[in-house]
Coordinates of C-alpha atoms (C1' of nucleotides) in Angstrom, one line a residue:
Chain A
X2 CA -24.4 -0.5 -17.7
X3 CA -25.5 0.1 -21.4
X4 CA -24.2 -2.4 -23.9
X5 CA -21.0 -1.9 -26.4
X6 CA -21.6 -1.1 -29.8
X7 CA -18.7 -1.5 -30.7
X8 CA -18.2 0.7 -33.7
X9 CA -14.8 0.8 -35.4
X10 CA -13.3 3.9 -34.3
X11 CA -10.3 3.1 -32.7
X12 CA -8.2 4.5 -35.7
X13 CA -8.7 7.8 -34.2
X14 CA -9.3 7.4 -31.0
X15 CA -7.4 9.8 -28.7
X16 CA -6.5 7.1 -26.4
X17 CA -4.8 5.3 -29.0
X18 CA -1.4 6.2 -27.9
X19 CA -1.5 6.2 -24.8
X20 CA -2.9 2.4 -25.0
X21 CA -1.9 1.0 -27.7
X22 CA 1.0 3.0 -29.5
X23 CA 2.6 0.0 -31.2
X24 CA 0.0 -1.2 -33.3
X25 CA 0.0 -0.4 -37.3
X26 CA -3.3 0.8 -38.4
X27 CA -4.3 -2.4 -39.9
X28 CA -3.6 -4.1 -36.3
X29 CA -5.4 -1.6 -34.8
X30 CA -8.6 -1.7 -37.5
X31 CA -8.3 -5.8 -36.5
X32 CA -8.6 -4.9 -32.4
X33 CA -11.5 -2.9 -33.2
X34 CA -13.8 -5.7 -34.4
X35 CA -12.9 -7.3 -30.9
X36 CA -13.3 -4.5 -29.1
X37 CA -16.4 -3.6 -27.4
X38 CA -17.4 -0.2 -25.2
X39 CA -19.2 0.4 -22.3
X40 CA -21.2 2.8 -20.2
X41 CA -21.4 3.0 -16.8
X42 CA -23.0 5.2 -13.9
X43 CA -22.0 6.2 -10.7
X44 CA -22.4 3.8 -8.4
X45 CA -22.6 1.0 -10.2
X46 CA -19.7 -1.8 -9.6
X47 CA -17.8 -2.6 -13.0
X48 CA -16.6 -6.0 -11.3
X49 CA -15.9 -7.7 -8.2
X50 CA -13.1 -9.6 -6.1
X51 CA -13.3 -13.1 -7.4
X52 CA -15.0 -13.0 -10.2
X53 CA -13.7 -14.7 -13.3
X54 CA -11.4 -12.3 -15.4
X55 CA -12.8 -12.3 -19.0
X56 CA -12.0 -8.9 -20.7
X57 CA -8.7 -6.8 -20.4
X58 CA -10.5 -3.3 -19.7
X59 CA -9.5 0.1 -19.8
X60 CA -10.9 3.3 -18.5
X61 CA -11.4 5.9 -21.5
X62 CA -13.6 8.4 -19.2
X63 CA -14.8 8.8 -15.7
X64 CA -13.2 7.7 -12.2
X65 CA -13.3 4.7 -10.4
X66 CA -12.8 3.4 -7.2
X67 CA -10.4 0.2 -7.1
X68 CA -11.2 -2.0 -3.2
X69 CA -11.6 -5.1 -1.4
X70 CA -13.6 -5.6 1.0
X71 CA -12.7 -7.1 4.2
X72 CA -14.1 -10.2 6.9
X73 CA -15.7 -7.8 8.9
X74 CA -17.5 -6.2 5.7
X75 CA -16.2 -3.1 5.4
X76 CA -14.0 -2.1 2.3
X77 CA -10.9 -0.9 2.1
X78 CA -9.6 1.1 -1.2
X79 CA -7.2 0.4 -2.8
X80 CA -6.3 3.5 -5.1
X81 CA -8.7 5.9 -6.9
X82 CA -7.9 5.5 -10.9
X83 CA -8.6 8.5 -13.6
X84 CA -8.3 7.5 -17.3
X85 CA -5.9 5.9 -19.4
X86 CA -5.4 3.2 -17.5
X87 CA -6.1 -0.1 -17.7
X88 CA -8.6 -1.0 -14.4
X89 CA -7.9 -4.7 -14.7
X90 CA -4.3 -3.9 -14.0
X91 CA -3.4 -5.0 -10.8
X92 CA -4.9 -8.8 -11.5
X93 CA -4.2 -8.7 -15.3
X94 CA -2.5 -11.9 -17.2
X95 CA -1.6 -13.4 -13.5
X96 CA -4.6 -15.1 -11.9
X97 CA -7.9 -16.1 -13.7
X98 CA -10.0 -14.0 -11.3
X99 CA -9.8 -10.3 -9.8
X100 CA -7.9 -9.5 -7.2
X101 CA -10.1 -5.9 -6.1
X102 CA -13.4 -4.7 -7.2
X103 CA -14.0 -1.9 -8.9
X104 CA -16.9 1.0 -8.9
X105 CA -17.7 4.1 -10.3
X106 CA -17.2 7.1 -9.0
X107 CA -18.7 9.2 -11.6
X108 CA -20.1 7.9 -15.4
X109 CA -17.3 6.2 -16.9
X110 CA -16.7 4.5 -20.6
X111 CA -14.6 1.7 -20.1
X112 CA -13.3 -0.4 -23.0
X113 CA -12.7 -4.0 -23.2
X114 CA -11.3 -6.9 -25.4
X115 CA -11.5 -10.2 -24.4
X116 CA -8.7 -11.5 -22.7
X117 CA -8.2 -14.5 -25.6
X118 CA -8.0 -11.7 -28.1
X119 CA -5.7 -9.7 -26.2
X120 CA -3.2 -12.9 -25.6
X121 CA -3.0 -14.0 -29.1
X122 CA -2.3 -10.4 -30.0
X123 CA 0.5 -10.0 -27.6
X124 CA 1.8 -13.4 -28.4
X125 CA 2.8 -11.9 -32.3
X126 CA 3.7 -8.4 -30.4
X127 CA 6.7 -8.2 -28.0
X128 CA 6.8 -4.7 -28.5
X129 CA 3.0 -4.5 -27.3
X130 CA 3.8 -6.6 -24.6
X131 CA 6.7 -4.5 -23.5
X132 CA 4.9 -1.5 -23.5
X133 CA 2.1 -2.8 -21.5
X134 CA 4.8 -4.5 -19.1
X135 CA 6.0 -0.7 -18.2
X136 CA 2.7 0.7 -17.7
X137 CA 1.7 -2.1 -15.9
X138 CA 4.6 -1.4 -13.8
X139 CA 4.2 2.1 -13.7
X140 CA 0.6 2.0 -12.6
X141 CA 1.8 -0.6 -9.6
X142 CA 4.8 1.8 -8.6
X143 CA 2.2 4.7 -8.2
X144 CA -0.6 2.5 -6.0
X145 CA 2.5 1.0 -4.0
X146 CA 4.2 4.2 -3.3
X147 CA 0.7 6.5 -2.5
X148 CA 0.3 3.5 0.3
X149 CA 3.6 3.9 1.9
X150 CA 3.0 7.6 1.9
X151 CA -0.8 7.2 3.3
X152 CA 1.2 4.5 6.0
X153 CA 3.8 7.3 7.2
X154 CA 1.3 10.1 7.8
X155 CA -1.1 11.0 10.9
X156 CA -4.4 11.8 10.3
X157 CA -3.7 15.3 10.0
X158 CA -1.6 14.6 7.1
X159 CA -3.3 11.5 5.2
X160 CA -6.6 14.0 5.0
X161 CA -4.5 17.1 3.6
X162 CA -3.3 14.1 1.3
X163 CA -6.4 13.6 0.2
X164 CA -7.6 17.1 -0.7
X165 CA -4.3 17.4 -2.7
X166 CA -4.7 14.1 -4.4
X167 CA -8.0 15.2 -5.9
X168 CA -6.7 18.7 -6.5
X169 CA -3.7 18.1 -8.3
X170 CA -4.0 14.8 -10.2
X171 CA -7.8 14.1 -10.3
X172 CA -9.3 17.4 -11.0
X173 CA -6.5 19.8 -11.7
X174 CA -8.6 22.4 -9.7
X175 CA -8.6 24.2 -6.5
X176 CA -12.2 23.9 -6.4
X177 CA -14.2 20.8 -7.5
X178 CA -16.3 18.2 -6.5
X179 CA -15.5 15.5 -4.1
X180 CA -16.8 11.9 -5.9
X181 CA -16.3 10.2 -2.4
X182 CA -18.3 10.3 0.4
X183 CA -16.5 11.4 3.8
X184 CA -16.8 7.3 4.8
X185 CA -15.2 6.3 1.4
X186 CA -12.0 9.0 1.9
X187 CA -11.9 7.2 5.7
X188 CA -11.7 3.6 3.9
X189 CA -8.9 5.4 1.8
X190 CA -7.3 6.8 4.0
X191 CA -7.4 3.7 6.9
X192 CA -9.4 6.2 8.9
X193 CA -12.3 6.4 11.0
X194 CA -14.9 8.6 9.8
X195 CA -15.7 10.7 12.6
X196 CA -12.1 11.5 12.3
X197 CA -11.7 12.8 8.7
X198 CA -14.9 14.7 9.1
X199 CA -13.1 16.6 12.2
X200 CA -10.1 16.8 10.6
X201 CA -12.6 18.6 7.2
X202 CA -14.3 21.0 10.4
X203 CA -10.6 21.8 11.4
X204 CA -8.9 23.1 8.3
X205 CA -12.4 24.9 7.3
X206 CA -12.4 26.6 11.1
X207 CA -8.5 27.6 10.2
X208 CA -9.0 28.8 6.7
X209 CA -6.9 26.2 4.7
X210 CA -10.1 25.0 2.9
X211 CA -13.6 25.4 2.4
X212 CA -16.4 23.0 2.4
X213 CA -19.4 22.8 1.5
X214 CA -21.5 19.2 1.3
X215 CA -19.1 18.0 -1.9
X216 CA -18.1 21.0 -2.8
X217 CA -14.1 21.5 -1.5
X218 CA -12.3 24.6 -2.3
X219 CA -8.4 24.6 -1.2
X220 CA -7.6 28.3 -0.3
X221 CA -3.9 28.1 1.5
X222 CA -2.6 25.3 -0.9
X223 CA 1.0 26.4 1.0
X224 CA -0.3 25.2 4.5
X225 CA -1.9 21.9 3.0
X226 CA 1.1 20.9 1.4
X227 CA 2.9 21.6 4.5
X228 CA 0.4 19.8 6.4
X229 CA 0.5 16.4 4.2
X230 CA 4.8 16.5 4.4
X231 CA 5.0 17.1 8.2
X232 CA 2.0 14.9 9.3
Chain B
X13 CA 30.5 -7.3 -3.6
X14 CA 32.3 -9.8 -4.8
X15 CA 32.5 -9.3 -8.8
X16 CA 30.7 -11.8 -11.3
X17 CA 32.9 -14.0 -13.1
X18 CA 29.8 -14.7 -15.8
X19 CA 31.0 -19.3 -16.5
X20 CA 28.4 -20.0 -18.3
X21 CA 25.9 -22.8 -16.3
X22 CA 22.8 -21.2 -16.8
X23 CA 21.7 -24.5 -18.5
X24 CA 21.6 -26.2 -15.7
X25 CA 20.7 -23.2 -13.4
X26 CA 18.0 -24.8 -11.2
X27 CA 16.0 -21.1 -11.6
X28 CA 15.9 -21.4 -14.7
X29 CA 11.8 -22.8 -15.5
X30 CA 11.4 -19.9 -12.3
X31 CA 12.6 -17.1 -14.5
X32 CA 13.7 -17.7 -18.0
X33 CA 11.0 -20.3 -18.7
X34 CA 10.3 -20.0 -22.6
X35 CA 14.1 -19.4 -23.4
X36 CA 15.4 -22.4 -25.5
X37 CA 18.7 -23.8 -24.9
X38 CA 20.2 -21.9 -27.4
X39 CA 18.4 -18.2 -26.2
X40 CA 19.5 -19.6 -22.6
X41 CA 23.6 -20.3 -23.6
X42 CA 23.4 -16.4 -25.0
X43 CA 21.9 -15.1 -22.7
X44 CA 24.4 -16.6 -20.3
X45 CA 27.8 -14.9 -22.4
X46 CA 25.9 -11.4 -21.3
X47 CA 25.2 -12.2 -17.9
X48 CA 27.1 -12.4 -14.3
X49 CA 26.6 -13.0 -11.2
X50 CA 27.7 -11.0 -7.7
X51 CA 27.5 -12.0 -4.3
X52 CA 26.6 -9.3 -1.6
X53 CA 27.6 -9.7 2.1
X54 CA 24.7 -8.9 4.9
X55 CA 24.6 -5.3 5.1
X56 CA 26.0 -4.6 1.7
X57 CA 24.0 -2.1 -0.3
X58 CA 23.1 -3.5 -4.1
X59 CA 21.5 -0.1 -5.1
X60 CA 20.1 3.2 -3.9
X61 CA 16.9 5.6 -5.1
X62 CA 17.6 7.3 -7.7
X63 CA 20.5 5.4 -9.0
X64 CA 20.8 4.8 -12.9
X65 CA 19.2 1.6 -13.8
X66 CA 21.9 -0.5 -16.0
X67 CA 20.7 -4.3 -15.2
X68 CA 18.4 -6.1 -15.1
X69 CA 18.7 -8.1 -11.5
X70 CA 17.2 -11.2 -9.9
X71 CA 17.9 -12.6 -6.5
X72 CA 18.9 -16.4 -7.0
X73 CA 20.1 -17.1 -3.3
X74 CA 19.9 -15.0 -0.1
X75 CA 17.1 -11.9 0.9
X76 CA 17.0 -8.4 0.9
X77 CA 15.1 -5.6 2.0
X78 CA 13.5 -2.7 -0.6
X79 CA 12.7 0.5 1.2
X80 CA 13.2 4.0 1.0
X81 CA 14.2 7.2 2.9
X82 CA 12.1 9.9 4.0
X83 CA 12.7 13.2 4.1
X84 CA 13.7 13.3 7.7
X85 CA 16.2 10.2 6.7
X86 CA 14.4 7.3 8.2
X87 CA 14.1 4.5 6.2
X88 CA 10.7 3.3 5.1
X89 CA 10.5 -1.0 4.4
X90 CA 8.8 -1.5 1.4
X91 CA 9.0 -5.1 1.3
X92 CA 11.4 -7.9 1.9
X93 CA 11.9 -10.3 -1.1
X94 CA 13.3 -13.6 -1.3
X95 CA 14.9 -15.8 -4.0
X96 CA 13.6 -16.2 -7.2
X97 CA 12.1 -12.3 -7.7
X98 CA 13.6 -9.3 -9.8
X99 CA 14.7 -7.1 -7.0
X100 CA 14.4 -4.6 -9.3
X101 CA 11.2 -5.3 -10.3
X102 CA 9.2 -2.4 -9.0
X103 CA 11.3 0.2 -11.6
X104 CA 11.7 -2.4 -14.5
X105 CA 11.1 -0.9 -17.6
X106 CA 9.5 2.3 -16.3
X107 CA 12.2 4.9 -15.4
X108 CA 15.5 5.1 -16.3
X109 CA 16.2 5.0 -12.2
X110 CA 15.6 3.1 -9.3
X111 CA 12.3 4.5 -7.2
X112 CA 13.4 2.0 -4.2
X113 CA 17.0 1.6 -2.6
X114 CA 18.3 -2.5 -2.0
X115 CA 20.0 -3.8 1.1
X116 CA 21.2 -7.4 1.9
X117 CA 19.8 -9.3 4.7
X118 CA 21.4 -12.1 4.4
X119 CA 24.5 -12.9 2.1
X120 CA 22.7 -13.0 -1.3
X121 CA 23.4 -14.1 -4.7
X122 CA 22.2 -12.1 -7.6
X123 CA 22.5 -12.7 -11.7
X124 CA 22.4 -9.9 -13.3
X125 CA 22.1 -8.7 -17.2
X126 CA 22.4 -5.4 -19.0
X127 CA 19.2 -3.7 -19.8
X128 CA 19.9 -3.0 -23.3
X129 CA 20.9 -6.9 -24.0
X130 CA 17.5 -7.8 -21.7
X131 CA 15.5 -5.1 -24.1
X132 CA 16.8 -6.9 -27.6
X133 CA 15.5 -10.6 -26.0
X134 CA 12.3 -9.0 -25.2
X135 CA 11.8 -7.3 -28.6
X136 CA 12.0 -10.4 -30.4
X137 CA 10.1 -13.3 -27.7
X138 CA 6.8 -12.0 -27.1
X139 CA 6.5 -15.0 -24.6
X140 CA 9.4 -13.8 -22.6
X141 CA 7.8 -10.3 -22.3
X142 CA 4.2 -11.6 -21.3
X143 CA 6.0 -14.2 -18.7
X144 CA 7.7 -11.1 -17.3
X145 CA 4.9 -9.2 -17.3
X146 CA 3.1 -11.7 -15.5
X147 CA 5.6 -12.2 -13.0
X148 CA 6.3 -8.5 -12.4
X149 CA 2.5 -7.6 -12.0
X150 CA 2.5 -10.6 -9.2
X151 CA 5.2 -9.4 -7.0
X152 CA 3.8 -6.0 -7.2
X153 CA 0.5 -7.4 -6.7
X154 CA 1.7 -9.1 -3.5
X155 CA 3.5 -5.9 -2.1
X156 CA 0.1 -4.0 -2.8
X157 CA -2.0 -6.2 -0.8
X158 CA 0.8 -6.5 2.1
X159 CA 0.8 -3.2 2.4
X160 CA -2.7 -2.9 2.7
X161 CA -2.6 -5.8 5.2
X162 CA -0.5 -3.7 7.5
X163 CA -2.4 -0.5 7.2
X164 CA -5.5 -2.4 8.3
X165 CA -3.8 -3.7 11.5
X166 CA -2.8 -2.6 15.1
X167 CA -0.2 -2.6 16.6
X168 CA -0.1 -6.0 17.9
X169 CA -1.6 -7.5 14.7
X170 CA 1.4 -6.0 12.4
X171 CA 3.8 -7.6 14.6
X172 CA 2.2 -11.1 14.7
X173 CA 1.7 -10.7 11.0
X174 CA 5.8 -9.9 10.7
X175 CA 6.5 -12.6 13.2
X176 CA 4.3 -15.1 10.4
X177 CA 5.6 -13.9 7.2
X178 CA 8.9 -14.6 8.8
X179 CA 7.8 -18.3 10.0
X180 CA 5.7 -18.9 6.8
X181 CA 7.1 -17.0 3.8
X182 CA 10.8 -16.8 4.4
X183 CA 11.8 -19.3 6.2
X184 CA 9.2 -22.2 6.8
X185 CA 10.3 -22.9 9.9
X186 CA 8.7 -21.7 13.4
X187 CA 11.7 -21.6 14.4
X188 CA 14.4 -19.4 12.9
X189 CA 16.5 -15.9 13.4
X190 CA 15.0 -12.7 12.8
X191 CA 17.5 -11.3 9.9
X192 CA 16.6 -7.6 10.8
X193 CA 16.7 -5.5 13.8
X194 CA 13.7 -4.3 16.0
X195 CA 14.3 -0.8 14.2
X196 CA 13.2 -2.6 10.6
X197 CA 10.7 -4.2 11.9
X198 CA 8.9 -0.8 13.1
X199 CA 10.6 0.6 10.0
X200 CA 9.0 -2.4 7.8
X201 CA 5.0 -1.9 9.9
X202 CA 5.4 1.5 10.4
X203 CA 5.0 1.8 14.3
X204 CA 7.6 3.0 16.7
X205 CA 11.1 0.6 17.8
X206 CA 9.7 0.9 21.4
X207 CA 6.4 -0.5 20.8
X208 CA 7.4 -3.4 18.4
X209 CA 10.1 -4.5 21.4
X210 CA 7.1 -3.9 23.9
X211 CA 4.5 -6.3 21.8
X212 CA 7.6 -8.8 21.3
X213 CA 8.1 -8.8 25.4
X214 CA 3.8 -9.1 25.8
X215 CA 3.9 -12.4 23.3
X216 CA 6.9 -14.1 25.2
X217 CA 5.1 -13.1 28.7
X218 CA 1.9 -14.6 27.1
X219 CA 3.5 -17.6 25.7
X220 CA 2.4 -17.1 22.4
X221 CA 6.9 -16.8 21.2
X222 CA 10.4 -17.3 22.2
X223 CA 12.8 -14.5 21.6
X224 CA 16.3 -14.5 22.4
X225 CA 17.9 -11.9 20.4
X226 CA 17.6 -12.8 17.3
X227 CA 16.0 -15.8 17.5
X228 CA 12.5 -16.3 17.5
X229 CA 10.4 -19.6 18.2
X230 CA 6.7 -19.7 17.6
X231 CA 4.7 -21.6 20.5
X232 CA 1.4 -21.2 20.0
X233 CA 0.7 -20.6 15.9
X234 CA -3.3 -20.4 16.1
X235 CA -3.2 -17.5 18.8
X236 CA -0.6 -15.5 16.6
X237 CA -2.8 -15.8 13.8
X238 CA -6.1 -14.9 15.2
X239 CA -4.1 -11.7 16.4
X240 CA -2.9 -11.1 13.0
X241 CA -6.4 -11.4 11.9
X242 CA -8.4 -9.7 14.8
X243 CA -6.0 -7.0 14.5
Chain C
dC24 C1' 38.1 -0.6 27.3
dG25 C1' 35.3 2.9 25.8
dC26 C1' 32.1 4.4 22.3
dG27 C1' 27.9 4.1 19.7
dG28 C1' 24.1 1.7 18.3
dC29 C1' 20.6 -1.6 19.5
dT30 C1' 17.4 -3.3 23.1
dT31 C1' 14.4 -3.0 27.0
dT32 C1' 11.1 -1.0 30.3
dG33 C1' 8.6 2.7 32.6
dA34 C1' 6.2 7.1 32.7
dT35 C1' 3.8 10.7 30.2
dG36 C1' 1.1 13.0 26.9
dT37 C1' -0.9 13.0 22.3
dT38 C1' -3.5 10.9 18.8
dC39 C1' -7.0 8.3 17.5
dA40 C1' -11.3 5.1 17.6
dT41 C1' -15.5 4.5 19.5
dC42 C1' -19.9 5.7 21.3
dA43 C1' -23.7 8.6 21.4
dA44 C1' -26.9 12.0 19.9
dG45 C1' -28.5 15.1 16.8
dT46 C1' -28.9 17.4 12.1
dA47 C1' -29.1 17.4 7.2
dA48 C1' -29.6 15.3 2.9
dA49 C1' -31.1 11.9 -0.2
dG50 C1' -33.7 8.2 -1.7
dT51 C1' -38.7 5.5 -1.4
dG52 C1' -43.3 4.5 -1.6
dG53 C1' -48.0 6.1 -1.3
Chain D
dC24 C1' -45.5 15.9 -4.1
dC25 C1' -45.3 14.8 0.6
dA26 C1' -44.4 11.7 4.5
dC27 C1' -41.3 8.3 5.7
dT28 C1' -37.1 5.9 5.9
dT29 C1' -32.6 5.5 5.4
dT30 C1' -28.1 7.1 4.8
dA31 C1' -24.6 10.6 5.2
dC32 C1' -22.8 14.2 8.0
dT33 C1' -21.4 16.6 12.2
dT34 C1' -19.8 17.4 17.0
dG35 C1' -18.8 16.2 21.8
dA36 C1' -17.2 13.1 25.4
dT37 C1' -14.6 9.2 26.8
dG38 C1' -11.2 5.7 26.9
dA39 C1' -7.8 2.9 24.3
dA40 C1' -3.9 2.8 21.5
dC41 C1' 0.3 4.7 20.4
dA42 C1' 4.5 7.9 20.1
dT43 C1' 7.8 10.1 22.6
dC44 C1' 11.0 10.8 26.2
dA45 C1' 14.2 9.1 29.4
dA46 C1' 17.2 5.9 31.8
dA47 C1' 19.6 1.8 32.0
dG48 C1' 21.7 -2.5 30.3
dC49 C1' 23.7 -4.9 26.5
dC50 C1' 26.6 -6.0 22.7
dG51 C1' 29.8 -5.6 19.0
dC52 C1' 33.6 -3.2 17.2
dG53 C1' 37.5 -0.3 16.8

DNA sequence: CGCGGCTTTGATGTTCATCAAGTAAAGTGG
DNA sequence: CCACTTTACTTGATGAACATCAAAGCCGCG
């Protein structure tokens, strides 16, 4: 990770909005001077389970994988975040250490206030906390529901989940990139990864995707929806 | 339901410091004029998906189930919440509906209070907001890692981890009578009626419970939860 | 008392994890 | 830059776990 300058831009940042749309400029200007950025590269882990919460952080750019990892030492993920949202979330203003750890899944800019700052601003701002109370909410709502859907599918349908997941909301794009490793869409999925590699062999043999290393391209979009309702 | 008849007690309301805790007594005898209170029968439905959100709802006596319906109309459990929690916590703030529909378990009590009156205490006691928001962010916090919890497990670990959250979280007691049917239960860990009845019949053969019907009696706690854990 | 829903158990086939063995890709040190 | 090591990927074979179907008993309710 490369240090934070942290230069006073946030009047016009683009994220300002979506973060932080109740402050005046002059609150704003203040939140800068306790604000601090951040670089990081894939791979490298942003935080882990248990350690002591000291900033509240948000994700301005790149992905990130949210997990835990389990007694037998293999991790389980929780959810897959894109930007705009805060990473801290799920652990935020309710325990003193995180609940899941979080790395990145490609180079991300994550910015942080400390969590003192942060609770003497929201003391003065019920509006602020409001509005972070509902996308706190919101955030929750979306991880809880994608793992009741993930819980009703068969493996058939959890990978064809998966393919749409990045499709739709990551990347927007029948063709891109996966960030994940075939192992890390198992521990998504709750998987094995012989499985999900089969299951990858199988749509690519019937012409519903193609696959190449990282390189996915959905071609029958139709079939893989279908896929991911029945299964 | 029975209707709400709104006498004003809330003073002395022993969930008060659970929910309300940096209301004064003055903020607490208003707040009492806007609310009421309804009792629901076992069975009884307090909301459905998609319904207009109007209150703001705790439970302060009784439990309930949250859960949805699929496509194909079965009903997915998404948790089952006990006294002292917004029941409508998961949709708070965020939409102007209810994501999850509300059943009653067990004849429950429930205050509730308009939105819109809730919304005017918030805007002007930032306190209220951030004890909310911690609150909220920990029941969803719990449902996120309890569902996770069951995704990671067998079949026979999702059963011995229902038959503990029963013993432990709800009713203390090992001891007590299963307030769902067999159907909820496979509903709740997402595994079929006949194999949840089939794993209850293997841990009475084994020794490991007593089931009558409804009731259940834990024998032998340590085995149930090394299953709950192995699994 | 009869109907429908819940419960129970057995039999059957499908789905899935696991093991194994081999290939490809990606990092590591000389 | 190459040899080496490790990690990711891939496929097949096998057995375990699970859903589904079916039949029968039970219970509550109209």
């Amino acid at each position: 990770m490369a240090g934070g300058l942290g230069i006073c831009i946030c009047e016009n940042c683009e994220f300002r909005e979506v973060i932080f749309p109740h402050l005046t400029d002059e609150e704003v200007h203040e939140l800068c001077a306790n604000k601090s950025e951040s670089h990081y590269r894939k791979g490298e882990i942003i935080h882990r389970e248990g350690e002591e919460i000291t900033d509240f952080k948000y994700l301005k750019k790149g992905l990130v994988k949210v997990f835990r990892t389990l007694s037998d030492g293999t991790e389980q993920i929780v959810t897959i975040t894109r930007p705009f949202e805060f990473i801290s979330n799920v652990s935020f203003f309710t325990r003193n250490s995180y609940t899941y750890s979080i790395s990145v899944l490609e180079d991300s800019t994550i910015c942080h206030v400390s969590l003192d700052y942060m609770r003497e601003l929201f003391s003065g701002n019920a509006n602020l906390a409001m509005g972070l109370l509902a996308r706190v909410t919101r955030v929750n709502e979306g991880i809880i529901t994608q793992s009741l859907e993930i819980r009703n599918k068969n493996l058939v349908g959890r990978v064809a989940f998966v393919i749409l997941f990045f499709a739709r909301e990551v990347y927007s794009s029948k063709v891109f990139d996966l960030p994940v490793s075939r192992k890390e869409i198992a521990d998504f999925i709750s998987m094995s990864t012989a499985n999900v590699i089969r299951t990858f062999s199988d749509f690519k043999r019937e012409g519903i995707i193609n696959a190449e290393g990282k390189m996915i391209e959905v071609i029958d979009m139709e079939k893989l929806d279908l896929l991911a309702k029945r299964g």
